[in-house]
């Protein structure tokens, strides 16, 4: 695969503006990278499957953690219980997620993907990963390193047991 040339290191990726002071601001660089990754998601999973990024995330987490609760999902995504309920309601209305009463605690519900939901997660993830390989000018090693570093940053969230550990 041919390596793409990078833009000048001291200029914005688009618009050719000076950004020297922003070069070392992680939040800025993440925001700029998000423009690219959101475009990939929208073109290859969002539009084809009628999913917003948060819906894909929620659906994938439910698929990978069957039997989990709304509260656990809300904690994982740092959103309120009412917000996660609205998201799950949408997925349930599309026939992608099912709720069942928890056998151990009848006051709570557990979440599972339906066969349709599991199939959608598999197809969407395959398309996203394939599109990222083509769209992003990263070697396999760089891609793995970036994922590891971003996960490390995400794990620094306040309230996480791993926060602050190296």
PDB file of C-alpha atoms in Angstrom:
ATOM      1  CA  UNK A   1       0.000   0.000   0.000  1.00  0.00           C
ATOM      2  CA  UNK A   2       1.533   3.366  -0.974  1.00  0.00           C
ATOM      3  CA  UNK A   3       2.345   5.724   1.880  1.00  0.00           C
ATOM      4  CA  UNK A   4       0.542   9.070   1.679  1.00  0.00           C
ATOM      5  CA  UNK A   5       2.447  12.301   2.070  1.00  0.00           C
ATOM      6  CA  UNK A   6       1.592  14.234   5.201  1.00  0.00           C
ATOM      7  CA  UNK A   7       0.650  17.894   5.167  1.00  0.00           C
ATOM      8  CA  UNK A   8       3.284  20.343   6.422  1.00  0.00           C
ATOM      9  CA  UNK A   9       3.767  19.646  10.094  1.00  0.00           C
ATOM     10  CA  UNK A  10       3.174  23.253  11.133  1.00  0.00           C
ATOM     11  CA  UNK A  11      -0.021  23.846   9.121  1.00  0.00           C
ATOM     12  CA  UNK A  12      -3.609  22.673   9.530  1.00  0.00           C
ATOM     13  CA  UNK A  13      -4.638  19.625   7.476  1.00  0.00           C
ATOM     14  CA  UNK A  14      -7.147  21.809   5.607  1.00  0.00           C
ATOM     15  CA  UNK A  15      -7.067  25.548   5.085  1.00  0.00           C
ATOM     16  CA  UNK A  16      -3.276  25.765   5.368  1.00  0.00           C
ATOM     17  CA  UNK A  17      -3.316  27.801   8.596  1.00  0.00           C
ATOM     18  CA  UNK A  18      -0.402  28.066  10.997  1.00  0.00           C
ATOM     19  CA  UNK A  19      -0.979  25.819  13.991  1.00  0.00           C
ATOM     20  CA  UNK A  20       2.437  25.624  15.625  1.00  0.00           C
ATOM     21  CA  UNK A  21       1.080  26.249  19.151  1.00  0.00           C
ATOM     22  CA  UNK A  22      -1.603  23.618  18.663  1.00  0.00           C
ATOM     23  CA  UNK A  23       0.859  20.937  17.537  1.00  0.00           C
ATOM     24  CA  UNK A  24       1.312  19.650  21.076  1.00  0.00           C
ATOM     25  CA  UNK A  25      -2.298  20.071  22.274  1.00  0.00           C
ATOM     26  CA  UNK A  26      -3.691  16.554  22.417  1.00  0.00           C
ATOM     27  CA  UNK A  27      -7.336  17.668  22.457  1.00  0.00           C
ATOM     28  CA  UNK A  28      -6.861  19.670  19.270  1.00  0.00           C
ATOM     29  CA  UNK A  29      -5.132  16.808  17.477  1.00  0.00           C
ATOM     30  CA  UNK A  30      -7.847  14.385  18.625  1.00  0.00           C
ATOM     31  CA  UNK A  31     -10.533  16.753  17.334  1.00  0.00           C
ATOM     32  CA  UNK A  32      -8.797  17.016  13.952  1.00  0.00           C
ATOM     33  CA  UNK A  33      -8.417  13.226  13.754  1.00  0.00           C
ATOM     34  CA  UNK A  34     -12.092  12.817  14.682  1.00  0.00           C
ATOM     35  CA  UNK A  35     -13.069  14.725  11.552  1.00  0.00           C
ATOM     36  CA  UNK A  36     -11.377  12.013   9.500  1.00  0.00           C
ATOM     37  CA  UNK A  37     -12.650   9.026  11.476  1.00  0.00           C
ATOM     38  CA  UNK A  38     -16.214  10.392  11.612  1.00  0.00           C
ATOM     39  CA  UNK A  39     -16.152  10.704   7.837  1.00  0.00           C
ATOM     40  CA  UNK A  40     -15.034   7.105   7.490  1.00  0.00           C
ATOM     41  CA  UNK A  41     -17.734   5.951   9.910  1.00  0.00           C
ATOM     42  CA  UNK A  42     -20.494   7.935   8.190  1.00  0.00           C
ATOM     43  CA  UNK A  43     -19.604   6.726   4.698  1.00  0.00           C
ATOM     44  CA  UNK A  44     -19.081   3.066   5.541  1.00  0.00           C
ATOM     45  CA  UNK A  45     -21.390   2.310   8.470  1.00  0.00           C
ATOM     46  CA  UNK A  46     -23.481   5.326   9.408  1.00  0.00           C
ATOM     47  CA  UNK A  47     -25.311   5.922   6.141  1.00  0.00           C
ATOM     48  CA  UNK A  48     -25.396   2.293   4.929  1.00  0.00           C
ATOM     49  CA  UNK A  49     -26.794   0.974   8.228  1.00  0.00           C
ATOM     50  CA  UNK A  50     -28.633   4.056   9.483  1.00  0.00           C
ATOM     51  CA  UNK A  51     -26.472   4.298  12.609  1.00  0.00           C
ATOM     52  CA  UNK A  52     -25.094   7.214  14.537  1.00  0.00           C
ATOM     53  CA  UNK A  53     -21.669   6.650  16.124  1.00  0.00           C
ATOM     54  CA  UNK A  54     -23.144   6.470  19.636  1.00  0.00           C
ATOM     55  CA  UNK A  55     -25.725   3.900  18.507  1.00  0.00           C
ATOM     56  CA  UNK A  56     -22.987   1.774  16.948  1.00  0.00           C
ATOM     57  CA  UNK A  57     -20.978   2.026  20.172  1.00  0.00           C
ATOM     58  CA  UNK A  58     -23.916   1.069  22.386  1.00  0.00           C
ATOM     59  CA  UNK A  59     -24.917  -1.797  20.103  1.00  0.00           C
ATOM     60  CA  UNK A  60     -21.355  -3.122  19.966  1.00  0.00           C
ATOM     61  CA  UNK A  61     -20.918  -2.932  23.744  1.00  0.00           C
ATOM     62  CA  UNK A  62     -24.180  -4.839  24.244  1.00  0.00           C
ATOM     63  CA  UNK A  63     -23.086  -7.452  21.682  1.00  0.00           C
ATOM     64  CA  UNK A  64     -19.738  -7.917  23.426  1.00  0.00           C
ATOM     65  CA  UNK A  65     -21.245  -7.904  26.944  1.00  0.00           C
ATOM     66  CA  UNK A  66     -24.518  -9.833  26.751  1.00  0.00           C
ATOM     67  CA  UNK A  67     -26.578  -9.777  29.906  1.00  0.00           C
ATOM     68  CA  UNK A  68     -25.288  -6.381  31.014  1.00  0.00           C
ATOM     69  CA  UNK A  69     -27.437  -3.696  32.551  1.00  0.00           C
ATOM     70  CA  UNK A  70     -28.398  -0.203  31.482  1.00  0.00           C
ATOM     71  CA  UNK A  71     -26.609   1.194  34.541  1.00  0.00           C
ATOM     72  CA  UNK A  72     -23.341  -0.543  33.674  1.00  0.00           C
ATOM     73  CA  UNK A  73     -23.579   0.653  30.087  1.00  0.00           C
ATOM     74  CA  UNK A  74     -24.259   4.225  31.233  1.00  0.00           C
ATOM     75  CA  UNK A  75     -21.202   4.093  33.547  1.00  0.00           C
ATOM     76  CA  UNK A  76     -18.984   2.738  30.761  1.00  0.00           C
ATOM     77  CA  UNK A  77     -19.960   5.576  28.428  1.00  0.00           C
ATOM     78  CA  UNK A  78     -20.122   8.298  31.094  1.00  0.00           C
ATOM     79  CA  UNK A  79     -23.728   9.180  30.230  1.00  0.00           C
ATOM     80  CA  UNK A  80     -26.807   9.499  32.388  1.00  0.00           C
ATOM     81  CA  UNK A  81     -29.265   6.642  32.866  1.00  0.00           C
ATOM     82  CA  UNK A  82     -32.040   8.524  30.994  1.00  0.00           C
ATOM     83  CA  UNK A  83     -29.714   9.105  28.014  1.00  0.00           C
ATOM     84  CA  UNK A  84     -28.666   5.468  27.778  1.00  0.00           C
ATOM     85  CA  UNK A  85     -32.311   4.431  28.069  1.00  0.00           C
ATOM     86  CA  UNK A  86     -33.229   6.606  25.065  1.00  0.00           C
ATOM     87  CA  UNK A  87     -30.389   5.104  23.021  1.00  0.00           C
ATOM     88  CA  UNK A  88     -31.359   1.539  23.921  1.00  0.00           C
ATOM     89  CA  UNK A  89     -35.027   2.331  23.221  1.00  0.00           C
ATOM     90  CA  UNK A  90     -34.059   3.360  19.657  1.00  0.00           C
ATOM     91  CA  UNK A  91     -32.046   0.192  19.113  1.00  0.00           C
ATOM     92  CA  UNK A  92     -34.834  -1.921  20.557  1.00  0.00           C
ATOM     93  CA  UNK A  93     -37.412  -0.244  18.281  1.00  0.00           C
ATOM     94  CA  UNK A  94     -35.265  -1.246  15.289  1.00  0.00           C
ATOM     95  CA  UNK A  95     -35.180  -4.861  16.468  1.00  0.00           C
ATOM     96  CA  UNK A  96     -31.432  -4.774  17.205  1.00  0.00           C
ATOM     97  CA  UNK A  97     -31.550  -5.126  21.005  1.00  0.00           C
ATOM     98  CA  UNK A  98     -33.769  -7.060  23.399  1.00  0.00           C
ATOM     99  CA  UNK A  99     -34.321  -6.472  27.118  1.00  0.00           C
ATOM    100  CA  UNK A 100     -35.149  -9.252  29.525  1.00  0.00           C
ATOM    101  CA  UNK A 101     -35.909  -9.266  33.193  1.00  0.00           C
ATOM    102  CA  UNK A 102     -32.839 -10.177  35.247  1.00  0.00           C
ATOM    103  CA  UNK A 103     -33.390 -13.675  36.647  1.00  0.00           C
ATOM    104  CA  UNK A 104     -31.427 -12.822  39.819  1.00  0.00           C
ATOM    105  CA  UNK A 105     -32.936  -9.379  40.427  1.00  0.00           C
ATOM    106  CA  UNK A 106     -36.396  -8.977  38.942  1.00  0.00           C
ATOM    107  CA  UNK A 107     -36.223  -5.172  39.431  1.00  0.00           C
ATOM    108  CA  UNK A 108     -33.587  -4.827  36.730  1.00  0.00           C
ATOM    109  CA  UNK A 109     -33.270  -5.733  33.077  1.00  0.00           C
ATOM    110  CA  UNK A 110     -30.441  -7.304  31.101  1.00  0.00           C
ATOM    111  CA  UNK A 111     -29.565  -6.455  27.521  1.00  0.00           C
ATOM    112  CA  UNK A 112     -28.794  -8.676  24.556  1.00  0.00           C
ATOM    113  CA  UNK A 113     -28.459  -8.093  20.845  1.00  0.00           C
ATOM    114  CA  UNK A 114     -30.912  -9.849  18.603  1.00  0.00           C
ATOM    115  CA  UNK A 115     -29.612 -11.940  15.701  1.00  0.00           C
ATOM    116  CA  UNK A 116     -30.264  -8.885  13.497  1.00  0.00           C
ATOM    117  CA  UNK A 117     -28.295  -6.662  15.901  1.00  0.00           C
ATOM    118  CA  UNK A 118     -25.345  -9.056  16.135  1.00  0.00           C
ATOM    119  CA  UNK A 119     -25.222  -9.311  12.334  1.00  0.00           C
ATOM    120  CA  UNK A 120     -25.300  -5.522  12.011  1.00  0.00           C
ATOM    121  CA  UNK A 121     -22.434  -5.115  14.511  1.00  0.00           C
ATOM    122  CA  UNK A 122     -20.319  -7.643  12.604  1.00  0.00           C
ATOM    123  CA  UNK A 123     -20.976  -6.067   9.202  1.00  0.00           C
ATOM    124  CA  UNK A 124     -20.537  -2.474  10.404  1.00  0.00           C
ATOM    125  CA  UNK A 125     -17.306  -3.275  12.261  1.00  0.00           C
ATOM    126  CA  UNK A 126     -15.850  -5.136   9.270  1.00  0.00           C
ATOM    127  CA  UNK A 127     -16.666  -2.186   6.999  1.00  0.00           C
ATOM    128  CA  UNK A 128     -15.238   0.394   9.406  1.00  0.00           C
ATOM    129  CA  UNK A 129     -11.992  -1.505   9.916  1.00  0.00           C
ATOM    130  CA  UNK A 130     -11.514  -2.081   6.184  1.00  0.00           C
ATOM    131  CA  UNK A 131     -12.224   1.584   5.388  1.00  0.00           C
ATOM    132  CA  UNK A 132      -9.845   2.806   8.094  1.00  0.00           C
ATOM    133  CA  UNK A 133      -7.041   0.634   6.674  1.00  0.00           C
ATOM    134  CA  UNK A 134      -7.518   2.324   3.297  1.00  0.00           C
ATOM    135  CA  UNK A 135      -8.210   5.886   4.455  1.00  0.00           C
ATOM    136  CA  UNK A 136      -5.618   6.328   7.198  1.00  0.00           C
ATOM    137  CA  UNK A 137      -1.932   6.721   6.301  1.00  0.00           C
ATOM    138  CA  UNK A 138      -0.719   4.403   9.079  1.00  0.00           C
ATOM    139  CA  UNK A 139       1.362   1.261   9.003  1.00  0.00           C
ATOM    140  CA  UNK A 140      -0.008  -1.724  10.909  1.00  0.00           C
ATOM    141  CA  UNK A 141       2.454  -0.966  13.724  1.00  0.00           C
ATOM    142  CA  UNK A 142       1.478   2.706  13.875  1.00  0.00           C
ATOM    143  CA  UNK A 143      -2.196   1.745  13.914  1.00  0.00           C
ATOM    144  CA  UNK A 144      -1.653  -0.665  16.816  1.00  0.00           C
ATOM    145  CA  UNK A 145       0.413   1.911  18.711  1.00  0.00           C
ATOM    146  CA  UNK A 146      -2.182   4.641  18.189  1.00  0.00           C
ATOM    147  CA  UNK A 147      -4.969   2.371  19.445  1.00  0.00           C
ATOM    148  CA  UNK A 148      -2.930   1.464  22.521  1.00  0.00           C
ATOM    149  CA  UNK A 149      -2.099   5.090  23.310  1.00  0.00           C
ATOM    150  CA  UNK A 150      -5.680   6.290  22.794  1.00  0.00           C
ATOM    151  CA  UNK A 151      -6.932   3.524  25.076  1.00  0.00           C
ATOM    152  CA  UNK A 152      -4.391   4.594  27.689  1.00  0.00           C
ATOM    153  CA  UNK A 153      -5.667   8.187  27.472  1.00  0.00           C
ATOM    154  CA  UNK A 154      -9.279   6.992  27.727  1.00  0.00           C
ATOM    155  CA  UNK A 155      -8.390   4.933  30.819  1.00  0.00           C
ATOM    156  CA  UNK A 156      -7.213   8.112  32.558  1.00  0.00           C
ATOM    157  CA  UNK A 157     -10.847   9.135  33.008  1.00  0.00           C
ATOM    158  CA  UNK A 158     -11.611  10.193  36.577  1.00  0.00           C
ATOM    159  CA  UNK A 159     -13.224   7.487  38.660  1.00  0.00           C
ATOM    160  CA  UNK A 160     -11.612   4.584  36.799  1.00  0.00           C
ATOM    161  CA  UNK A 161      -9.496   2.206  38.900  1.00  0.00           C
ATOM    162  CA  UNK A 162      -6.670   2.373  36.325  1.00  0.00           C
ATOM    163  CA  UNK A 163      -6.618   6.181  36.178  1.00  0.00           C
ATOM    164  CA  UNK A 164      -3.154   7.570  36.668  1.00  0.00           C
ATOM    165  CA  UNK A 165      -1.376   4.189  36.550  1.00  0.00           C
ATOM    166  CA  UNK A 166       1.349   3.519  33.992  1.00  0.00           C
TER     167      UNK A 166
END
